[in-house]
Structures are given as structure tokens and as C-alpha cells.
Short mmCIF file of C-alpha atoms and ligand atoms in Angstrom, two decimals:
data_model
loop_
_atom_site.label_atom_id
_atom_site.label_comp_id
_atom_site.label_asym_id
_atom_site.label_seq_id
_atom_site.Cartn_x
_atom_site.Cartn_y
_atom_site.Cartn_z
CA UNK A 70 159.66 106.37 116.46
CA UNK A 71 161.92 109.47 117.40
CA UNK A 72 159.52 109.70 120.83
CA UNK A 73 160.40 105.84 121.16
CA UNK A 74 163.86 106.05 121.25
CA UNK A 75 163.96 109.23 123.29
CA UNK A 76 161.78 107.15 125.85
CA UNK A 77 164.08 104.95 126.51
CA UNK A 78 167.85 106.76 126.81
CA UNK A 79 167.44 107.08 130.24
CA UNK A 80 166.55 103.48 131.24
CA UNK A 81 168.58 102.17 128.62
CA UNK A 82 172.01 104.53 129.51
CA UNK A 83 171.46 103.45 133.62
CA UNK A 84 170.70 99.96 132.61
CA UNK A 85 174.27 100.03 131.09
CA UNK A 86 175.78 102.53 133.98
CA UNK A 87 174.25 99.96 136.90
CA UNK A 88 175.81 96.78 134.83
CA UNK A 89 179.37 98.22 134.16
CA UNK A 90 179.20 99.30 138.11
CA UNK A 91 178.12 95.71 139.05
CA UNK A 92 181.33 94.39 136.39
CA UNK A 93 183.35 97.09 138.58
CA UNK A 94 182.42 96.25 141.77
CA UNK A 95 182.15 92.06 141.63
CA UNK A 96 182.96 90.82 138.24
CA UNK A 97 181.88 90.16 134.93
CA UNK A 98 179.47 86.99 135.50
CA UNK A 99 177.52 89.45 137.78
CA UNK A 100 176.87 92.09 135.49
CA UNK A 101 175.36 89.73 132.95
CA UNK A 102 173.33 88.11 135.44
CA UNK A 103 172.08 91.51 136.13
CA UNK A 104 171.44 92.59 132.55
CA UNK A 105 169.68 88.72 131.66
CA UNK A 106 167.30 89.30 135.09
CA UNK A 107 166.37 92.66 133.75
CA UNK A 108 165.74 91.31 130.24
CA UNK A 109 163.33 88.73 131.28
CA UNK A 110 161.35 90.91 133.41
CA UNK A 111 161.27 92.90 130.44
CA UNK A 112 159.91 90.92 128.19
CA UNK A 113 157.64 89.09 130.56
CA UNK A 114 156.04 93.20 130.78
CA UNK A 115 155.64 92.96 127.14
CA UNK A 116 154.29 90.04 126.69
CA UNK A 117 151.93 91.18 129.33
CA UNK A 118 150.86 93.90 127.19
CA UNK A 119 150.49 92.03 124.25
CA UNK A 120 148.21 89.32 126.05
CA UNK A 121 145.67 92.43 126.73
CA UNK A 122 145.64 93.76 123.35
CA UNK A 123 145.06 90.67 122.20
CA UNK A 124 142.19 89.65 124.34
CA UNK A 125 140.74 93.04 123.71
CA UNK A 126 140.99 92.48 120.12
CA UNK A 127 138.59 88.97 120.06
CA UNK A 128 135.95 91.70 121.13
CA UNK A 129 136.60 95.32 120.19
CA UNK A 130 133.07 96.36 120.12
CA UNK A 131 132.23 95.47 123.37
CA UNK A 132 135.33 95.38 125.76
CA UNK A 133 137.05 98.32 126.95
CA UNK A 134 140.49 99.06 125.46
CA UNK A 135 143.48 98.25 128.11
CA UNK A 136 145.13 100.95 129.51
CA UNK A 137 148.66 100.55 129.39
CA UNK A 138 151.61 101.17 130.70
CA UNK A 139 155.01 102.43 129.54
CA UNK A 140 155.41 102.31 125.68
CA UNK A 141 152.11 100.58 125.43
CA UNK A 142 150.06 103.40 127.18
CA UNK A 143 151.11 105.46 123.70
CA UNK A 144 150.03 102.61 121.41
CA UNK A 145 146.94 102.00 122.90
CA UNK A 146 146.17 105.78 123.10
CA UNK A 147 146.85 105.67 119.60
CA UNK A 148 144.49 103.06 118.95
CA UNK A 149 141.51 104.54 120.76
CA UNK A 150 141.97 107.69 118.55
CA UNK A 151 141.36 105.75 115.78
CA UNK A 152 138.53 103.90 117.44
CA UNK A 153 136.80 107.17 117.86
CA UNK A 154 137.86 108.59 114.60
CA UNK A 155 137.10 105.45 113.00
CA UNK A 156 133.37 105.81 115.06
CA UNK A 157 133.05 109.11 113.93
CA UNK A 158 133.36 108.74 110.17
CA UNK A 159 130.83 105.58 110.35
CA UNK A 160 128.41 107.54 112.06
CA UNK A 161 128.65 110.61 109.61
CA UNK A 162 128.62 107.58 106.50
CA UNK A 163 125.63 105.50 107.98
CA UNK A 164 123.62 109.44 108.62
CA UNK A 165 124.01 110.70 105.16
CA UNK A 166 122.97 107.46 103.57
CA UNK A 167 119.88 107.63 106.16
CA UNK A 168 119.26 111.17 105.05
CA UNK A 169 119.53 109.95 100.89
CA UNK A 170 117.78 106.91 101.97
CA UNK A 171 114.80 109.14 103.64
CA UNK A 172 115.28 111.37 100.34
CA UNK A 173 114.31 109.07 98.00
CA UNK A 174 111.78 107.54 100.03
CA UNK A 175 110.01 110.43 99.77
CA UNK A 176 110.43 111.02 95.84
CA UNK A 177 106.76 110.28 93.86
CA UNK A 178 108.66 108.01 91.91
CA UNK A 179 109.54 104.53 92.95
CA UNK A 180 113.11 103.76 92.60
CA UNK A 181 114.39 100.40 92.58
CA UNK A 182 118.68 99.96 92.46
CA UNK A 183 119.25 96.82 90.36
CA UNK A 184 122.85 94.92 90.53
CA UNK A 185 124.47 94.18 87.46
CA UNK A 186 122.69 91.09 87.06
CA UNK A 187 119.03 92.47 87.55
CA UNK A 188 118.69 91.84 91.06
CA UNK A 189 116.87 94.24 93.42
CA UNK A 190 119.68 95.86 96.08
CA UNK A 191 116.91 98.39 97.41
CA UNK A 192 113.45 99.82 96.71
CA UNK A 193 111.48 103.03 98.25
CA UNK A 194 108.00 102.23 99.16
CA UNK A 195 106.55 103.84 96.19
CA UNK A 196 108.24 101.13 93.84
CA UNK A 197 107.27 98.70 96.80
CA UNK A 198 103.57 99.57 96.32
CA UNK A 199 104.12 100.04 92.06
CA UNK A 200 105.68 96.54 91.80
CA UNK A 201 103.69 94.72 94.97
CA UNK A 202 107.36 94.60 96.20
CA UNK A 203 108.90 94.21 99.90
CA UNK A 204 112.05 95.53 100.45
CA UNK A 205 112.66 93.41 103.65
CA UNK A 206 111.85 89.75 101.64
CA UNK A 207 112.92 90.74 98.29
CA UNK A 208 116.60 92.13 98.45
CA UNK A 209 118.81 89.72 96.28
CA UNK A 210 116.06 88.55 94.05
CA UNK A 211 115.76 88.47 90.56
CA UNK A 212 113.63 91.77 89.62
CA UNK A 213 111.98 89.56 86.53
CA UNK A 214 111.12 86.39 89.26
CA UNK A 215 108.94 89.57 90.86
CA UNK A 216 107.91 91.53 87.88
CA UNK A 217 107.10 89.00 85.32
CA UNK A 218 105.06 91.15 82.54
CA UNK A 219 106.33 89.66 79.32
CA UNK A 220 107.20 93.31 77.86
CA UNK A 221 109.11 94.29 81.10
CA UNK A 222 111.23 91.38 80.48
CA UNK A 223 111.76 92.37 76.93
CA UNK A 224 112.61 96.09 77.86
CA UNK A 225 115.17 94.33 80.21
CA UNK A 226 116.83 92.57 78.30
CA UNK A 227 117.24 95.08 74.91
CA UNK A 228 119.00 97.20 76.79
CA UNK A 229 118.23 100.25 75.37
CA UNK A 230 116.41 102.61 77.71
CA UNK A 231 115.90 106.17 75.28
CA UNK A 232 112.11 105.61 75.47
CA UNK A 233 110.00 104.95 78.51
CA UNK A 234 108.16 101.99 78.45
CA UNK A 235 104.43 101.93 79.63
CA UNK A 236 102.77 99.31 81.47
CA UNK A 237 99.30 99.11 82.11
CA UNK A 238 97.05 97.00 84.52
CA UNK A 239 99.19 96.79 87.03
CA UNK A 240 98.52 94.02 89.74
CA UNK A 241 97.53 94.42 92.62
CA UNK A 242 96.06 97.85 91.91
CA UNK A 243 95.53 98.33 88.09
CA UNK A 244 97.92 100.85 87.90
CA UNK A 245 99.81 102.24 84.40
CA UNK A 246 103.15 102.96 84.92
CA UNK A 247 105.74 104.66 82.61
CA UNK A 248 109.02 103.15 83.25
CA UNK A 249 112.60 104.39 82.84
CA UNK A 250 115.54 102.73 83.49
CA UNK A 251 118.95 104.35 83.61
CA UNK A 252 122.68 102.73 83.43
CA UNK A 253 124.89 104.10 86.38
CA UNK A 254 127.92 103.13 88.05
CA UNK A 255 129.29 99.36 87.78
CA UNK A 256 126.82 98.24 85.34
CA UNK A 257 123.99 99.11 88.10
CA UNK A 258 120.67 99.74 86.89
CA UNK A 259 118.20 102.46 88.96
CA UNK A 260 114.71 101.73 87.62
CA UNK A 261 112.32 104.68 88.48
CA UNK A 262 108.33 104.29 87.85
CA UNK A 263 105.89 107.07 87.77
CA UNK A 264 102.11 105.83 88.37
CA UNK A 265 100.38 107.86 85.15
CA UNK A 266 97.14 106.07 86.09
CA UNK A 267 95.07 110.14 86.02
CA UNK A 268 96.89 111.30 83.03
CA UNK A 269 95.87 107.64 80.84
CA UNK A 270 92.29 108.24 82.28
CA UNK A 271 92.08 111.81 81.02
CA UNK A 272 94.02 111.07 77.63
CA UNK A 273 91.75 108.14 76.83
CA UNK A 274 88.65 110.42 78.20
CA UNK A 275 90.10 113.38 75.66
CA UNK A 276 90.35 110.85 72.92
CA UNK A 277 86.62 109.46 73.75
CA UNK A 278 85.31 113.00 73.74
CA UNK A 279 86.70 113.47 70.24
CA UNK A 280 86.03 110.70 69.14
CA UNK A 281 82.02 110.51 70.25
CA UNK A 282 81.75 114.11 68.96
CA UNK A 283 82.94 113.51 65.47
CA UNK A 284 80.87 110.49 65.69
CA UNK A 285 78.08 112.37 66.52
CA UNK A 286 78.75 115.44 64.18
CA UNK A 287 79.24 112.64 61.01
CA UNK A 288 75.63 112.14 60.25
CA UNK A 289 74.02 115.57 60.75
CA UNK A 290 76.42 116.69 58.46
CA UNK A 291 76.27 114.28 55.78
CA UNK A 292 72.53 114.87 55.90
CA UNK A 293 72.79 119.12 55.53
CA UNK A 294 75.33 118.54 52.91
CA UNK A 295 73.06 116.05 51.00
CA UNK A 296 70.31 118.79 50.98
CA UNK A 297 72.48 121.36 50.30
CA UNK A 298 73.91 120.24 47.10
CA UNK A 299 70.44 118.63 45.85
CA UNK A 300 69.05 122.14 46.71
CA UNK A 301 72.26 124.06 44.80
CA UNK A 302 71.35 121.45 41.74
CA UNK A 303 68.02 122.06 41.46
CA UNK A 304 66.89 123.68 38.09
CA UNK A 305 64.44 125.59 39.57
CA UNK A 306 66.60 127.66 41.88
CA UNK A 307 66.39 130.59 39.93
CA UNK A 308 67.51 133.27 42.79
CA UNK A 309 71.03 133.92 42.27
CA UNK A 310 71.99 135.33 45.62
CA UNK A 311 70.45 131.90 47.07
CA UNK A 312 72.50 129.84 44.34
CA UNK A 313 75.96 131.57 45.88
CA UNK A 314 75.02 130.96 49.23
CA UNK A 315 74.11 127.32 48.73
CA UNK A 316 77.39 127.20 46.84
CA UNK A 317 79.45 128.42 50.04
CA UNK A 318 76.98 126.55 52.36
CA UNK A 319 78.08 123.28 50.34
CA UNK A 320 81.82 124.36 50.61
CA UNK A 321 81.86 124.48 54.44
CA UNK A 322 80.42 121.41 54.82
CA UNK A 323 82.58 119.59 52.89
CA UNK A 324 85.53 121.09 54.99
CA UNK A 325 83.28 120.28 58.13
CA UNK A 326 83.42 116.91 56.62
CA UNK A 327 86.82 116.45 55.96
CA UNK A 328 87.41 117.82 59.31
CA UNK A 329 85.44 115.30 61.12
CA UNK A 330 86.90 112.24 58.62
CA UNK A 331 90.35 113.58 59.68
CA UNK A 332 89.30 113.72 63.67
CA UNK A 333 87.80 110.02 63.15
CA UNK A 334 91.46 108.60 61.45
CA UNK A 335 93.49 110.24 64.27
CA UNK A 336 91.48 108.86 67.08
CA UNK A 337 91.12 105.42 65.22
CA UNK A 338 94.92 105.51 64.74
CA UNK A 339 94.85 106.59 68.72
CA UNK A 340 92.90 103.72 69.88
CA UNK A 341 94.98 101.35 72.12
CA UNK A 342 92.04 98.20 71.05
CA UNK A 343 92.72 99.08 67.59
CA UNK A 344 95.96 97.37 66.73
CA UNK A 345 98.05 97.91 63.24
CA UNK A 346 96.47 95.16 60.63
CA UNK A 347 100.31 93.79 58.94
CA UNK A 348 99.93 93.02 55.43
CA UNK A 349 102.14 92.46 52.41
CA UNK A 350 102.22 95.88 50.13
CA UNK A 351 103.00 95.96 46.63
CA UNK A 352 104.86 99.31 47.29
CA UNK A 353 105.32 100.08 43.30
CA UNK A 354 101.59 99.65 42.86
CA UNK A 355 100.83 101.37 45.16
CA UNK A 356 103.26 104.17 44.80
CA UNK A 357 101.94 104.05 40.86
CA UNK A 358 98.55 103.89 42.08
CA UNK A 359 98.96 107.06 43.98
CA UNK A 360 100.62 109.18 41.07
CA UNK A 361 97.09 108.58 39.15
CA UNK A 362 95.71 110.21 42.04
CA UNK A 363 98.13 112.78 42.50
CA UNK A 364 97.77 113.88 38.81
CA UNK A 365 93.83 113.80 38.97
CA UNK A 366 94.03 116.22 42.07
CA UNK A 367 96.32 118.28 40.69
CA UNK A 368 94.34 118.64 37.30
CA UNK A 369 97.72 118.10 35.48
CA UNK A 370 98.76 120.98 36.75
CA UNK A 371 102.26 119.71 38.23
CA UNK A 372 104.94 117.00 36.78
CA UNK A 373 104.74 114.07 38.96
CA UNK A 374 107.67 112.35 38.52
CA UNK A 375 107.78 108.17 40.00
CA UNK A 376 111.23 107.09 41.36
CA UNK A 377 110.70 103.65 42.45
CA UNK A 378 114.33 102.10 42.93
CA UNK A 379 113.10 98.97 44.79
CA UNK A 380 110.63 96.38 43.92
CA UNK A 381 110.86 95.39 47.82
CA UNK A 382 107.79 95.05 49.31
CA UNK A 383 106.37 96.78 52.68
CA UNK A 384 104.75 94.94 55.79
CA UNK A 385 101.97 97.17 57.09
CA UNK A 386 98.71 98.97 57.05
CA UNK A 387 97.88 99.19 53.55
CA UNK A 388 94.64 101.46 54.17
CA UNK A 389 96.91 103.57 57.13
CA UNK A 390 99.97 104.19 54.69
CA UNK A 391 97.31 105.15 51.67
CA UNK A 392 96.05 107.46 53.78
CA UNK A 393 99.29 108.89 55.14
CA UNK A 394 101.16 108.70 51.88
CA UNK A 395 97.90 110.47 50.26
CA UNK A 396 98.08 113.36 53.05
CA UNK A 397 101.90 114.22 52.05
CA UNK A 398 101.05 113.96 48.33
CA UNK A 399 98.13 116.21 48.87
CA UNK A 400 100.42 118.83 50.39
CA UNK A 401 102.91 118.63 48.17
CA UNK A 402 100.31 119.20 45.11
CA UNK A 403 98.75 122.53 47.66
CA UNK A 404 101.41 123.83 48.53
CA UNK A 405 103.78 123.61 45.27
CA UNK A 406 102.63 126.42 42.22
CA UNK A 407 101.09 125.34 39.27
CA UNK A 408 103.58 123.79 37.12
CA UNK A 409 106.31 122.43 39.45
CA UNK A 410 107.56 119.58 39.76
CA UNK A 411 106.82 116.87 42.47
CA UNK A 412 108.83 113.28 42.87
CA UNK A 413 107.31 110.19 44.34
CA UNK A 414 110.31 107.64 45.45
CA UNK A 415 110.61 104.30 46.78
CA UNK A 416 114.10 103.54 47.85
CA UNK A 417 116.14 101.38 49.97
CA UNK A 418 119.24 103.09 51.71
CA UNK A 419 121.36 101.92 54.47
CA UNK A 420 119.30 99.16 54.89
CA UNK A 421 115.75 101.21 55.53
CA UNK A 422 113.21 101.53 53.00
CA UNK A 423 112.16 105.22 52.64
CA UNK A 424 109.43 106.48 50.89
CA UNK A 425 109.79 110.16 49.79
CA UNK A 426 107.78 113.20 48.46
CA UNK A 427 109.65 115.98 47.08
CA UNK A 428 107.91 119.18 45.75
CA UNK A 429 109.90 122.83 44.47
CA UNK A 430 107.18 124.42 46.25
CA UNK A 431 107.43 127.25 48.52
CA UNK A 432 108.70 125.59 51.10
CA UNK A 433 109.19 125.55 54.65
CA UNK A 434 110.90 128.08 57.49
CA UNK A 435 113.19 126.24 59.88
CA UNK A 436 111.36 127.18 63.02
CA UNK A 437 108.60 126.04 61.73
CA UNK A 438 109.67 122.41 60.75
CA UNK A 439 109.49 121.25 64.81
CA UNK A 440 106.19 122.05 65.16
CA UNK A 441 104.30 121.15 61.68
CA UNK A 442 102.75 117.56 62.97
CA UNK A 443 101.27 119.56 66.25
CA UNK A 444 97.39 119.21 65.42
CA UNK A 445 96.34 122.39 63.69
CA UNK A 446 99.70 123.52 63.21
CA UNK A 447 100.16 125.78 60.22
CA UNK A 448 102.35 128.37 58.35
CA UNK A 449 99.94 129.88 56.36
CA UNK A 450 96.39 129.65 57.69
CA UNK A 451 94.71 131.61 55.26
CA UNK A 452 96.80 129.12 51.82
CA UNK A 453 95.88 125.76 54.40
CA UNK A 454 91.96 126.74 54.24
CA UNK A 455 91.96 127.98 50.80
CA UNK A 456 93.60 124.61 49.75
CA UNK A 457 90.99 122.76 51.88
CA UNK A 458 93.51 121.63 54.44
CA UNK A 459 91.89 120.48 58.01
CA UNK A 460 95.62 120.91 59.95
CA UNK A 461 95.56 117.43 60.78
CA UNK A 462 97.22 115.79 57.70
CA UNK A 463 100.51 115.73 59.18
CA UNK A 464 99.04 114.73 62.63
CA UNK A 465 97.57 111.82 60.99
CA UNK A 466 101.38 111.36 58.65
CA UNK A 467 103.39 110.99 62.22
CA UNK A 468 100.70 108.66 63.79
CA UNK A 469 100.78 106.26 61.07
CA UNK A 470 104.79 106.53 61.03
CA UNK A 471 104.84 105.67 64.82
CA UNK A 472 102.67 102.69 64.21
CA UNK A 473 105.14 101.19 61.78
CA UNK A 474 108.10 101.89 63.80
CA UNK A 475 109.08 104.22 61.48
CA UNK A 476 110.69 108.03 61.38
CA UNK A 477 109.05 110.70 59.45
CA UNK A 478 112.14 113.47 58.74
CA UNK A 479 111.02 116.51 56.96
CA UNK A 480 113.48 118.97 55.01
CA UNK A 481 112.98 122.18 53.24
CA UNK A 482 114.19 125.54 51.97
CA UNK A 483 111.82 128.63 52.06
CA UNK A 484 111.39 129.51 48.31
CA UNK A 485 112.93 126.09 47.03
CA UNK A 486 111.08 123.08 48.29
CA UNK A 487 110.24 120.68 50.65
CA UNK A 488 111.10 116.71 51.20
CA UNK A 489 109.07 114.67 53.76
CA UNK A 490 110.42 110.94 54.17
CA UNK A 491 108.83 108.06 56.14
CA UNK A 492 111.69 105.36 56.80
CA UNK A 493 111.01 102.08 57.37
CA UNK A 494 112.91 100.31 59.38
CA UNK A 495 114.38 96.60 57.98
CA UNK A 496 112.11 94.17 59.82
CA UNK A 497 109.59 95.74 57.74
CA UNK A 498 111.07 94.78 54.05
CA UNK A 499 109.50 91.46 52.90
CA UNK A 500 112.15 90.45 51.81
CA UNK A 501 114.43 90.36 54.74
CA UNK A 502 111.19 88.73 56.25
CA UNK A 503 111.39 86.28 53.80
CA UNK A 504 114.63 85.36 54.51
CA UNK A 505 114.06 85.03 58.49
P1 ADP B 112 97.09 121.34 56.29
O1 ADP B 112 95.80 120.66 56.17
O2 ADP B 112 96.99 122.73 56.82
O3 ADP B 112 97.92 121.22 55.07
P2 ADP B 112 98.99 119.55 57.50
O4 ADP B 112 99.04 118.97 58.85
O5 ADP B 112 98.94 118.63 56.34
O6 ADP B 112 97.80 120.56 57.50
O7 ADP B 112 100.28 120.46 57.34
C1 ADP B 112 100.59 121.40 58.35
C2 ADP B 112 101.27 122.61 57.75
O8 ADP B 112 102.53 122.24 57.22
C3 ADP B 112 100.51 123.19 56.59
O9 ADP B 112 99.52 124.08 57.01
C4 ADP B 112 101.61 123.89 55.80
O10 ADP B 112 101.85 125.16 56.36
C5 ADP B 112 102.83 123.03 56.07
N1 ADP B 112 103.12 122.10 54.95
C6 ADP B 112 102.80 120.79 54.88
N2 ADP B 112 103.26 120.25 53.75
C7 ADP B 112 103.91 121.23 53.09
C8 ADP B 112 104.64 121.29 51.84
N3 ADP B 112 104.78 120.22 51.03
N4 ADP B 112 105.19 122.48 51.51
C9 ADP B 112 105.07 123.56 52.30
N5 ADP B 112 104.40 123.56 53.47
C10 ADP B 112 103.84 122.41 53.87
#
């Protein structure tokens, strides 16, 4: 603005020197004249100007900029600055969002960027081959028009993304997929998918192996073990040494035994053809069922002590949660001394049901809590054996707690005691089924 106005002092100040000498010289009428002529050609330069800017504004991108003259030659200087600047900055934009584009193209992952209302903005050409996709047709579609597995859909629309969901048989290519998706932004989505096609394959050949070699181990065992005892039994056996090795021969084939039941349950509870069996449990039964069996294992040796504050009923696997229930009574009675006490309790709270076993046994270290359902995890190796644990009870627990949907939390103090709860979430009271 300053630069405009010293511009034009010298025009304007002998503009106004030439019309008071015209005034001077001839007369007023003159002067005017003068100043009105000068006007108009004035404003006919402007308006000159202005016509070019214009008619290089219809068409920026292809039609040089005017160069002008005067007062315009600084506007449209200032405008091609900005052009260029303008150039510049989209250049810079459009080659970092090649170089993220080129990024993520190359990620193992497919990434697909969902709007707010599930449609696909972009894809990489791993999610492209995942989903049978095509970035160039299927921009602005509906992710569930393309994708149209019935639990995708449900993941979808739950909205809550903590776990991965896996998808298997894939189509066009079979593939299993484990499936994320993350919130970002203005209610975006980015879904990533990671082909875990190998890893299934070996997991379900790992699970095979164990599974065929427990199989296999089952009856050549139950056959040694059936000779061994009828030998040990025999009144004839008259050699002691041969009596006490038959005697230990019988023991470790029992724990073979257990061993192999306990490798059988996990991979039966592994099998992905092997669905959980829902059925209405009589949970007080059941819970008063198990505290005859607790006591005959225990040889009256501990209190057990039944708690059952709800007559509610369960929806499950009644053979899976015997078992389970069984394996965490078991532990209590091993690992708690002769003469404690141990509570069996059937609860509702906060809307769960939770089933509980509580022991004053010796308890568990803190570092050790994270790791106890790890296969073969134990404190005490030597106290597990001698108690004619296999490792695998707790394995077996958390299985069975996964398959209902449920959480199994474990507390304890060294020295004091342990609690290990399954809850149950609501859908599975009968009750509140009942009522649905
Ligand atoms: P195990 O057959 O060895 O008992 P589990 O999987 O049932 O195997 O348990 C794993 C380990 O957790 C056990 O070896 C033991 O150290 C610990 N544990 C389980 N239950 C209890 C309990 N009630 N009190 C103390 N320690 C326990």
C-alpha cells in the first residue's frame, strides 16, 4: 500500500501542477477538460488490465499470466509468486503422499482406509488380493457389499476391535486372515489383514501330531498297565523286589495315562470341528455333586465348605465345565495341607455368574500367576508329580473358560491361599435366557 501511494506522487503532483498551469494560462473550463481527458484514459488503462486478468483467470492452468504494466505489473508479479509457491507446496503434498502411498503398498499387511460410514477410500494391493478387491472399481463402495462373510459383518458392526477376528477360507484363494481394525481420525476406520494361512497349517499340523500320538500312545498303555497291575495282584508273586517294581511300574503308567487323557481333552477342546455342546446345568447339583468328589479325593482330609448363593442355572458344556471345575478342585485339595479349609461357591455379582475355588493352601508367588495356564507350567515340579499332576490342568481350566466366553482370574498370597474364579458372562444365566 505504502509502495502504492509512493508510485503515484509524481504523476499525481504534475497531474495537478499541468492542470493549475492550464487554469493559469486559459481558464478554468480548460483545466477540467484536461483533468476529465486524463481520467478517462485512465481508467480505460485499468479496465484494460482488468480485462486480462480476467481472461487469464477462466484458464489459469493453461494460459500464461499477463504481464502488466504500471501498478498492475506489481499485482500480477505478486500473483505468479503465489502461482509458483502455490505449485511448489502441491508438488511437495502430492510427493509425500506418493512416498506413504508407495509405503504402505509395500507393508505385508493389507490396509484398507474405511470412511465413517464403512466405505472403502483406498486399499494396497495386499488387501486388494486378501479381499479379491480393486482399488480402481471399488473406491466409494460399501466394504460389506464386497466382503460379505456373515462374521465380518458382525465384527463391523459391534464396534469393538480389542481382539482380532479370524477368517478362514477366504475366496478366491482359501486364505485365513486375522483381522484388526483400528478407529482413527474422523470416525475413519483403517482395517489391516495379515494372511496367517502357514501359521493355521502348522498349528492345526501341531495339534494333529498331538493329538494322533496320544491316540496312538492310549492303547499300548492301557494294555501294559492292565498287565501290570494283574501281575502286582497276583498271589503268587512272592519276590518282593519284583512286587516294588511292579508297584512303581503301575504308578508311571497311570501318570502316563493321565498324561495322555489330559493331551486328548486339550486337543479335543482345540479342535475347530468340535464345537461347544450348550446345555442347561443344574449348577447347585453339580457344584454339590463335585464336593462328594472333592471329599472322596481328599480322604476327608480338608473341610470343603459349599457356598452356593444362586440357584441360577448355567448354559454350557456340562462334561467340559466337570472337567474344568474338577481340575481346580483337584488343585486346590494338592496343593492345600491336610486339614485346611477349601470353599466351593456359586455366585452372581455384577451381573456375571462366577464360580469360585478357594483353598488356605500354600499359595501362589505373583510372578508366577501370568504364566500358570502355559502347558507344563509349574511352581513346584517335584509337589506337581508327587501329587500326580500332568501340568496341563490349568491348560485344560483356560480352554474351557475361552469356550464359554468366560474369564478365568486367579488370586493368591504365598503362605495364605489361593482363589481361582471362572466368570460367566450374563448371556450365559438361564435365566436371563429365559427372559429373552
Ligand atoms: P499340575 O498338574 O502341575 O497341578 P496345573 O496346570 O493344574 O498343573 O497347575 C499348574 C501349576 O499351578 C501347578 O503346578 C502349581 O504349581 C500351581 N497351582 C495350581 N493350583 C494351585 C493352588 N490351588 N495352589 C497353589 N498352587 C497351585
Amino acid at each position: 500500500m505504502v509502495y502504492f501511494w509512493q508510485r503515484m506522487l509524481l504523476p499525481v503532483s504534475l497531474l495537478l501542477v499541468a492542470a493549475i498551469f492550464l487554469w493559469i494560462a486559459f481558464d478554468a473550463l480548460v483545466a477540467v477538460l484536461f483533468l476529465a481527458l486524463f481520467i478517462l484514459v485512465y481508467l480505460t488503462f485499468h479496465l484494460y488490465q482488468l480485462l486480462l486478468l480476467e481472461n487469464w483467470l477462466t484458464d489459469p492452468e493453461n494460459r500464461a499470466i499477463p504481464t502488466g504494466r504500471g501498478l498492475w505489473e506489481e499485482v500480477f508479479a505478486q500473483i505468479t509468486k503465489m502461482i509458483h509457491n502455490n505449485r511448489k507446496d502441491r508438488e511437495q503434498r502430492i510427493a509425500a503422499l506418493q512416498h506413504l502411498e508407495q509405503a504402505t503398498s509395500a507393508l505385508p499387511e493389507g490396509v484398507v482406509i474405511l470412511s465413517a460410514a464403512d466405505r472403502i477410500e483406498w486399499c494396497n494391493p495386499v488387501a486388494e488380493h486378501h479381499f479379491a478387491l480393486n482399488n480402481a472399481h471399488d473406491v466409494g463402495q460399501q466394504i460389506t457389499y464386497l466382503v460379505r462373510q456373515p462374521e465380518f459383518i458382525e465384527y463391523l458392526a459391534q464396534q469393538n476391535f480389542t481382539e482380532p477376528l479370524f477368517m478362514r477360507g477366504m475366496r478366491p484363494h482359501g486364505l485365513t486372515l486375522s483381522i484388526k481394525l483400528i478407529h482413527y481420525g474422523d470416525a475413519r476406520k483403517l482395517l489391516i489383514s495379515r494372511d496367517i494361512t502357514r501359521f493355521e497349517r502348522i498349528e492345526t499340523m501341531r495339534q494333529d501330531f498331538v493329538a494322533n500320538v496320544s491316540h496312538e500312545l492310549r492303547t499300548p498303555l492301557t494294555v501294559v498297565s492292565g498287565f501290570v497291575e494283574t501281575l502286582h495282584d497276583m498271589p503268587s508273586l512272592e519276590n518282593d523286589m519284583a512286587r516294588r517294581a511292579l508297584h512303581l511300574m503301575s504308578e508311571q503308567t497311570q501318570r502316563m495315562e493321565r498324561l495322555v487323557d489330559d493331551l486328548l481333552t486339550l486337543s479335543k477342546l482345540e479342535d475347530a470341528h468340535n464345537p461347544l455342546q450348550d446345555e442347561s446345568i443344574d449348577m447347585p447339583a453339580l457344584l454339590r455333586t463335585m464336593h462328594q468328589e472333592g471329599l472322596s479325593l481328599s480322604g476327608e482330609q480338608h473341610q470343603i465348605i459349599l457356598e452356593i448363593e444362586t440357584e441360577l442355572s448355567l448354559l454350557g458344556s456340562y462334561d467340559e465345565l466337570h472337567s474344568a471345575f474338577g481340575n481346580l478342585l483337584s488343585n486346590a485339595i494338592r496343593y492345600t495341607p491336610k486339614g485346611g479349609e477349601i470353599f466351593l461357591r456359586w455366585q452372581e455379582q455384577n451381573g456375571q455368574l462366577v464360580f469360585s475355588v478357594r483353598d488356605s493352601g500354600i499359595g501362589i508367588s505373583p510372578d508366577h500367576i501370568p504364566r500358570l495356564t502355559e502347558r507344563f507350567y509349574r511352581v513346584d515340579k517335584s509337589r506337581s508329580r508327587e501329587t500326580g499332576g500332568t501340568g496341563l490342568g490349568l491348560a485344560i481350566v483356560k480352554h474351557v473358560a475361552n469356550r464359554h466366553q468366560a474369564q478365568l482370574i486367579i488370586t493368591s498370597i504365598e503362605g495364605e491361599g489361593s482363589t481361582f474364579s471362572i466368570l460367566f458372562p450374563a448371556k450365559r444365566s438361564l435365566l436371563v435366557m429365559e427372559k429373552t
